[in-house]
Amino acid sequence: TASDDVKLKRIMERSNLSEEEAKVRIESQKEYEDVFEKSDYVVENNGTVEELKPKIDEVIKNIARRENLKLIL
């Protein structure tokens, strides 16, 4: 997940939307926030892809430990 400011910037750049159009899109997605409460893992995604990768790796490792799986990396 990312902060609203980061989401706004990304949506505007990616989809070439005005700030108002991007805000409407963000608001329409907020109905999914209750999903986070039911999630085992939520990954903050406010940075770059390079910053995200180690966070994802950690989640994968945690899942593997929880499920008693051996990872081949």
Short mmCIF file of C-alpha atoms in Angstrom, two decimals:
data_model
loop_
_atom_site.label_atom_id
_atom_site.label_comp_id
_atom_site.label_asym_id
_atom_site.label_seq_id
_atom_site.Cartn_x
_atom_site.Cartn_y
_atom_site.Cartn_z
CA THR A 1 0.00 0.00 0.00
CA ALA A 2 1.09 3.57 -0.49
CA SER A 3 0.13 6.89 1.07
CA ASP A 4 -2.54 8.95 -0.67
CA ASP A 5 0.08 11.51 -1.73
CA VAL A 6 2.21 8.85 -3.39
CA LYS A 7 -0.85 7.25 -4.99
CA LEU A 8 -1.98 10.63 -6.30
CA LYS A 9 1.38 11.40 -7.88
CA ARG A 10 1.69 7.94 -9.42
CA ILE A 11 -1.82 7.93 -10.86
CA MET A 12 -1.44 11.42 -12.32
CA GLU A 13 1.87 10.51 -13.97
CA ARG A 14 0.90 7.03 -15.14
CA SER A 15 -2.59 7.80 -16.42
CA ASN A 16 -2.12 11.43 -17.38
CA LEU A 17 -5.00 12.47 -15.11
CA SER A 18 -5.72 15.80 -13.49
CA GLU A 19 -5.39 15.99 -9.71
CA GLU A 20 -9.18 15.93 -9.34
CA GLU A 21 -9.57 12.87 -11.58
CA ALA A 22 -6.83 11.07 -9.66
CA LYS A 23 -8.46 11.93 -6.32
CA VAL A 24 -11.76 10.46 -7.54
CA ARG A 25 -9.96 7.27 -8.52
CA ILE A 26 -8.24 7.04 -5.11
CA GLU A 27 -11.55 7.57 -3.30
CA SER A 28 -13.19 4.82 -5.33
CA GLN A 29 -10.46 2.42 -4.22
CA LYS A 30 -10.82 3.19 -0.50
CA GLU A 31 -13.63 0.68 -0.22
CA TYR A 32 -10.92 -1.98 -0.35
CA GLU A 33 -9.20 -0.72 2.81
CA ASP A 34 -11.05 -3.26 4.93
CA VAL A 35 -9.13 -5.91 3.02
CA PHE A 36 -5.97 -4.71 4.78
CA GLU A 37 -7.50 -5.50 8.15
CA LYS A 38 -8.02 -9.09 7.03
CA SER A 39 -4.58 -9.44 5.46
CA ASP A 40 -1.72 -11.35 7.00
CA TYR A 41 0.76 -9.00 5.32
CA VAL A 42 0.57 -5.42 4.11
CA VAL A 43 3.60 -3.99 2.34
CA GLU A 44 4.18 -0.25 2.40
CA ASN A 45 4.94 0.91 -1.13
CA ASN A 46 5.83 4.59 -0.82
CA GLY A 47 9.27 4.32 -2.38
CA THR A 48 11.00 2.93 -5.41
CA VAL A 49 10.92 -0.58 -6.83
CA GLU A 50 14.40 -1.09 -5.37
CA GLU A 51 13.07 -0.23 -1.91
CA LEU A 52 10.07 -2.51 -2.39
CA LYS A 53 12.00 -5.65 -3.37
CA PRO A 54 13.52 -6.39 0.07
CA LYS A 55 10.12 -5.91 1.69
CA ILE A 56 8.59 -8.45 -0.67
CA ASP A 57 11.49 -10.83 -0.07
CA GLU A 58 10.85 -10.60 3.68
CA VAL A 59 7.16 -11.42 3.24
CA ILE A 60 8.04 -14.42 1.08
CA LYS A 61 10.51 -15.64 3.70
CA ASN A 62 7.91 -15.22 6.47
CA ILE A 63 5.33 -17.17 4.50
CA ALA A 64 7.84 -19.93 3.78
CA ARG A 65 8.73 -20.18 7.48
CA ARG A 66 5.08 -20.18 8.49
CA GLU A 67 4.26 -22.91 5.99
CA ASN A 68 7.50 -24.79 6.67
CA LEU A 69 8.63 -24.47 3.05
CA LYS A 70 12.16 -24.46 1.73
CA LEU A 71 12.98 -21.54 -0.57
CA ILE A 72 15.33 -21.86 -3.48
CA LEU A 73 16.60 -18.39 -4.26
#
